[in-house]
GROMACS .gro file of C-alpha atoms in nm:
model
  204
    1ILE     CA    1   0.000   0.000   0.000
    2VAL     CA    2   0.285   0.238   0.087
    3PHE     CA    3   0.452   0.176  -0.249
    4PHE     CA    4   0.125   0.234  -0.437
    5PHE     CA    5   0.060   0.572  -0.274
    6TRP     CA    6   0.433   0.654  -0.293
    7GLU     CA    7   0.406   0.633  -0.671
    8ALA     CA    8   0.073   0.819  -0.672
    9VAL     CA    9   0.232   1.113  -0.490
   10GLY     CA   10   0.511   1.119  -0.747
   11LEU     CA   11   0.266   1.116  -1.038
   12CYS     CA   12   0.052   1.394  -0.891
   13SER     CA   13   0.360   1.607  -0.823
   14TYR     CA   14   0.479   1.556  -1.180
   15LEU     CA   15   0.145   1.682  -1.314
   16LEU     CA   16   0.137   1.980  -1.076
   17ILE     CA   17   0.495   2.088  -1.151
   18GLY     CA   18   0.412   2.081  -1.523
   19TYR     CA   19   0.089   2.276  -1.474
   20TYR     CA   20   0.208   2.555  -1.706
   21TYR     CA   21   0.266   2.301  -1.981
   22LYS     CA   22   0.310   2.567  -2.251
   23ARG     CA   23   0.628   2.689  -2.080
   24ARG     CA   24   0.930   2.484  -2.181
   25SER     CA   25   1.098   2.536  -1.843
   26ALA     CA   26   0.795   2.397  -1.659
   27GLY     CA   27   0.783   2.093  -1.885
   28ASN     CA   28   1.153   2.028  -1.836
   29ALA     CA   29   1.120   2.066  -1.458
   30ALA     CA   30   0.832   1.818  -1.450
   31LYS     CA   31   1.028   1.567  -1.658
   32LYS     CA   32   1.335   1.608  -1.438
   33ALA     CA   33   1.129   1.550  -1.122
   34PHE     CA   34   0.968   1.243  -1.277
   35ILE     CA   35   1.293   1.086  -1.401
   36VAL     CA   36   1.499   1.157  -1.087
   37ASN     CA   37   1.226   1.017  -0.865
   38ARG     CA   38   1.206   0.703  -1.079
   39VAL     CA   39   1.573   0.641  -0.999
   40GLY     CA   40   1.499   0.653  -0.628
   41ASP     CA   41   1.178   0.453  -0.672
   42LEU     CA   42   1.374   0.177  -0.844
   43GLY     CA   43   1.579   0.135  -0.526
   44PHE     CA   44   1.265   0.149  -0.312
   45GLY     CA   45   1.093  -0.111  -0.528
   46LEU     CA   46   1.394  -0.343  -0.507
   47GLY     CA   47   1.396  -0.290  -0.131
   48VAL     CA   48   1.031  -0.393  -0.103
   49ILE     CA   49   1.100  -0.702  -0.317
   50MET     CA   50   1.398  -0.794  -0.100
   51VAL     CA   51   1.192  -0.747   0.218
   52PHE     CA   52   0.936  -0.992   0.081
   53TRP     CA   53   1.207  -1.231  -0.042
   54THR     CA   54   1.381  -1.228   0.297
   55PHE     CA   55   1.091  -1.217   0.542
   56GLY     CA   56   0.812  -1.369   0.333
   57THR     CA   57   0.590  -1.069   0.410
   58VAL     CA   58   0.577  -0.693   0.364
   59ASN     CA   59   0.385  -0.647   0.689
   60PHE     CA   60   0.615  -0.462   0.929
   61TRP     CA   61   0.400  -0.515   1.238
   62GLY     CA   62   0.273  -0.814   1.436
   63ASP     CA   63   0.439  -1.125   1.576
   64GLU     CA   64   0.530  -1.249   1.228
   65GLY     CA   65   0.607  -0.903   1.089
   66VAL     CA   66   0.938  -0.770   0.963
   67PHE     CA   67   1.027  -0.577   1.279
   68ALA     CA   68   0.982  -0.881   1.503
   69ARG     CA   69   1.219  -1.090   1.290
   70VAL     CA   70   1.495  -0.845   1.198
   71GLY     CA   71   1.739  -1.013   1.438
   72GLU     CA   72   1.701  -1.349   1.262
   73PHE     CA   73   1.898  -1.240   0.956
   74GLY     CA   74   2.257  -1.140   0.887
   75GLN     CA   75   2.391  -0.787   0.905
   76THR     CA   76   2.468  -0.778   0.533
   77THR     CA   77   2.112  -0.866   0.430
   78ILE     CA   78   1.959  -0.606   0.661
   79THR     CA   79   2.210  -0.343   0.544
   80VAL     CA   80   2.124  -0.401   0.177
   81ILE     CA   81   1.751  -0.377   0.252
   82ALA     CA   82   1.799  -0.057   0.454
   83LEU     CA   83   2.014   0.107   0.185
   84LEU     CA   84   1.765   0.018  -0.090
   85LEU     CA   85   1.481   0.168   0.112
   86PHE     CA   86   1.696   0.475   0.178
   87THR     CA   87   1.757   0.511  -0.197
   88GLY     CA   88   1.385   0.573  -0.235
   89ALA     CA   89   1.397   0.826   0.046
   90ILE     CA   90   1.692   1.004  -0.118
   91GLY     CA   91   1.486   1.063  -0.431
   92LYS     CA   92   1.164   1.174  -0.265
   93SER     CA   93   1.325   1.383   0.009
   94ALA     CA   94   1.578   1.550  -0.223
   95GLN     CA   95   1.896   1.423  -0.060
   96PHE     CA   96   2.230   1.436  -0.238
   97PRO     CA   97   2.279   1.330  -0.516
   98LEU     CA   98   1.908   1.313  -0.616
   99HIS     CA   99   1.828   1.664  -0.493
  100VAL     CA  100   1.847   1.825  -0.837
  101TRP     CA  101   1.473   1.805  -0.911
  102LEU     CA  102   1.355   2.015  -0.615
  103PRO     CA  103   1.485   2.364  -0.710
  104ASP     CA  104   1.341   2.327  -1.061
  105ALA     CA  105   1.006   2.218  -0.914
  106MET     CA  106   0.951   2.588  -0.840
  107GLU     CA  107   0.837   2.622  -1.203
  108GLY     CA  108   0.491   2.513  -1.087
  109PRO     CA  109   0.230   2.751  -0.942
  110THR     CA  110   0.330   2.903  -0.607
  111PRO     CA  111   0.068   2.705  -0.405
  112VAL     CA  112   0.201   2.386  -0.565
  113SER     CA  113   0.557   2.481  -0.473
  114ALA     CA  114   0.449   2.542  -0.115
  115LEU     CA  115   0.267   2.207  -0.103
  116ILE     CA  116   0.560   2.010  -0.245
  117HIS     CA  117   0.814   2.179  -0.018
  118ALA     CA  118   0.610   2.145   0.300
  119ALA     CA  119   0.377   1.851   0.320
  120THR     CA  120   0.379   1.606   0.030
  121MET     CA  121   0.674   1.475  -0.172
  122VAL     CA  122   0.964   1.579   0.046
  123THR     CA  123   0.817   1.444   0.369
  124ALA     CA  124   0.757   1.096   0.228
  125GLY     CA  125   1.121   0.985   0.238
  126ILE     CA  126   1.177   1.107   0.593
  127TYR     CA  127   0.859   0.931   0.704
  128LEU     CA  128   0.965   0.609   0.530
  129VAL     CA  129   1.299   0.595   0.712
  130ALA     CA  130   1.141   0.684   1.046
  131ARG     CA  131   0.868   0.424   0.994
  132SER     CA  132   1.131   0.159   0.909
  133ASN     CA  133   1.349   0.250   1.208
  134ALA     CA  134   1.382  -0.110   1.333
  135ILE     CA  135   1.547  -0.215   1.006
  136PHE     CA  136   1.786   0.081   1.007
  137GLN     CA  137   1.877   0.041   1.374
  138ALA     CA  138   1.979  -0.319   1.303
  139SER     CA  139   2.248  -0.194   1.063
  140THR     CA  140   2.520   0.042   1.185
  141THR     CA  141   2.643   0.083   0.826
  142ALA     CA  142   2.303   0.200   0.704
  143MET     CA  143   2.273   0.444   0.996
  144LEU     CA  144   2.618   0.584   0.914
  145VAL     CA  145   2.524   0.630   0.548
  146VAL     CA  146   2.200   0.810   0.642
  147THR     CA  147   2.394   1.034   0.883
  148CYS     CA  148   2.664   1.127   0.631
  149VAL     CA  149   2.423   1.186   0.342
  150GLY     CA  150   2.198   1.399   0.563
  151LEU     CA  151   2.484   1.607   0.703
  152PHE     CA  152   2.638   1.669   0.361
  153THR     CA  153   2.299   1.759   0.211
  154ALA     CA  154   2.226   2.001   0.497
  155PHE     CA  155   2.547   2.197   0.449
  156MET     CA  156   2.538   2.179   0.069
  157GLY     CA  157   2.178   2.306   0.052
  158ALA     CA  158   2.248   2.593   0.290
  159SER     CA  159   2.567   2.688   0.104
  160ILE     CA  160   2.390   2.700  -0.232
  161ALA     CA  161   2.090   2.886  -0.088
  162ILE     CA  162   2.299   3.185   0.023
  163THR     CA  163   2.431   3.232  -0.333
  164GLN     CA  164   2.087   3.248  -0.499
  165ASN     CA  165   1.904   3.563  -0.606
  166ASP     CA  166   1.563   3.413  -0.688
  167ILE     CA  167   1.354   3.392  -0.368
  168LYS     CA  168   1.182   3.069  -0.480
  169ARG     CA  169   1.516   2.898  -0.541
  170ILE     CA  170   1.638   3.019  -0.202
  171VAL     CA  171   1.336   2.852  -0.042
  172ALA     CA  172   1.401   2.537  -0.248
  173TYR     CA  173   1.763   2.500  -0.138
  174SER     CA  174   1.667   2.592   0.218
  175THR     CA  175   1.420   2.304   0.207
  176VAL     CA  176   1.695   2.072   0.081
  177SER     CA  177   1.908   2.183   0.376
  178GLN     CA  178   1.631   2.127   0.631
  179LEU     CA  179   1.559   1.783   0.488
  180GLY     CA  180   1.928   1.708   0.529
  181PHE     CA  181   1.907   1.794   0.898
  182MET     CA  182   1.605   1.563   0.930
  183ALA     CA  183   1.798   1.279   0.764
  184PHE     CA  184   2.095   1.350   0.992
  185ALA     CA  185   1.867   1.320   1.295
  186LEU     CA  186   1.733   0.989   1.162
  187GLY     CA  187   2.086   0.862   1.110
  188THR     CA  188   2.181   0.939   1.469
  189GLY     CA  189   1.874   0.758   1.600
  190ALA     CA  190   1.684   1.073   1.698
  191TRP     CA  191   1.360   0.955   1.535
  192MET     CA  192   1.127   1.178   1.736
  193ALA     CA  193   1.344   1.485   1.673
  194ALA     CA  194   1.335   1.418   1.299
  195ILE     CA  195   0.955   1.384   1.294
  196PHE     CA  196   0.918   1.694   1.513
  197HIS     CA  197   1.139   1.889   1.272
  198LEU     CA  198   0.934   1.755   0.981
  199MET     CA  199   0.610   1.874   1.142
  200THR     CA  200   0.743   2.219   1.235
  201HIS     CA  201   0.889   2.263   0.886
  202ALA     CA  202   0.554   2.171   0.729
  203PHE     CA  203   0.368   2.425   0.944
  204PHE     CA  204   0.635   2.688   0.885
   0.00000   0.00000   0.00000
């Protein structure tokens, strides 16, 4: 169900970004968002397949769910699953190196830009990692990767934002930076802090 709605969010965002379809820049921005997110979604899809292949279910909860059986499998298997799931989060939540679609997404109408940057696409990846915390906590390598990617994205986004002149692109790179801080919090195990930051950023 998560994967189905994950793809639905991506499709809706693609259509909204390309709302001004007669403008070449809007069309290019929509295509970039669609293609870049498909790269991340490929990793997410492979992660879901590997979860089913390994655990025999995609149900994370319950006595026979994924979370209850994480300790039964080797570190390498859990690490691969976690990194594949994180690949999907990298695309949706605009983490380096799949952050390139977000600044161009400002080609859509201003309300669409606000929606994408606050409460829809970009929050999905952070929520996915937080929701899958038992898998990530079982792999120190995956947690380290999430931490490093988040920290680098946070500083990169902030550094680029201060060099921009267009206010909408400043907001876009600022969002990239804030998402990086959320990912950094997830990587350090501060799940509640990351979700709190996500909520305050959405309201802001």
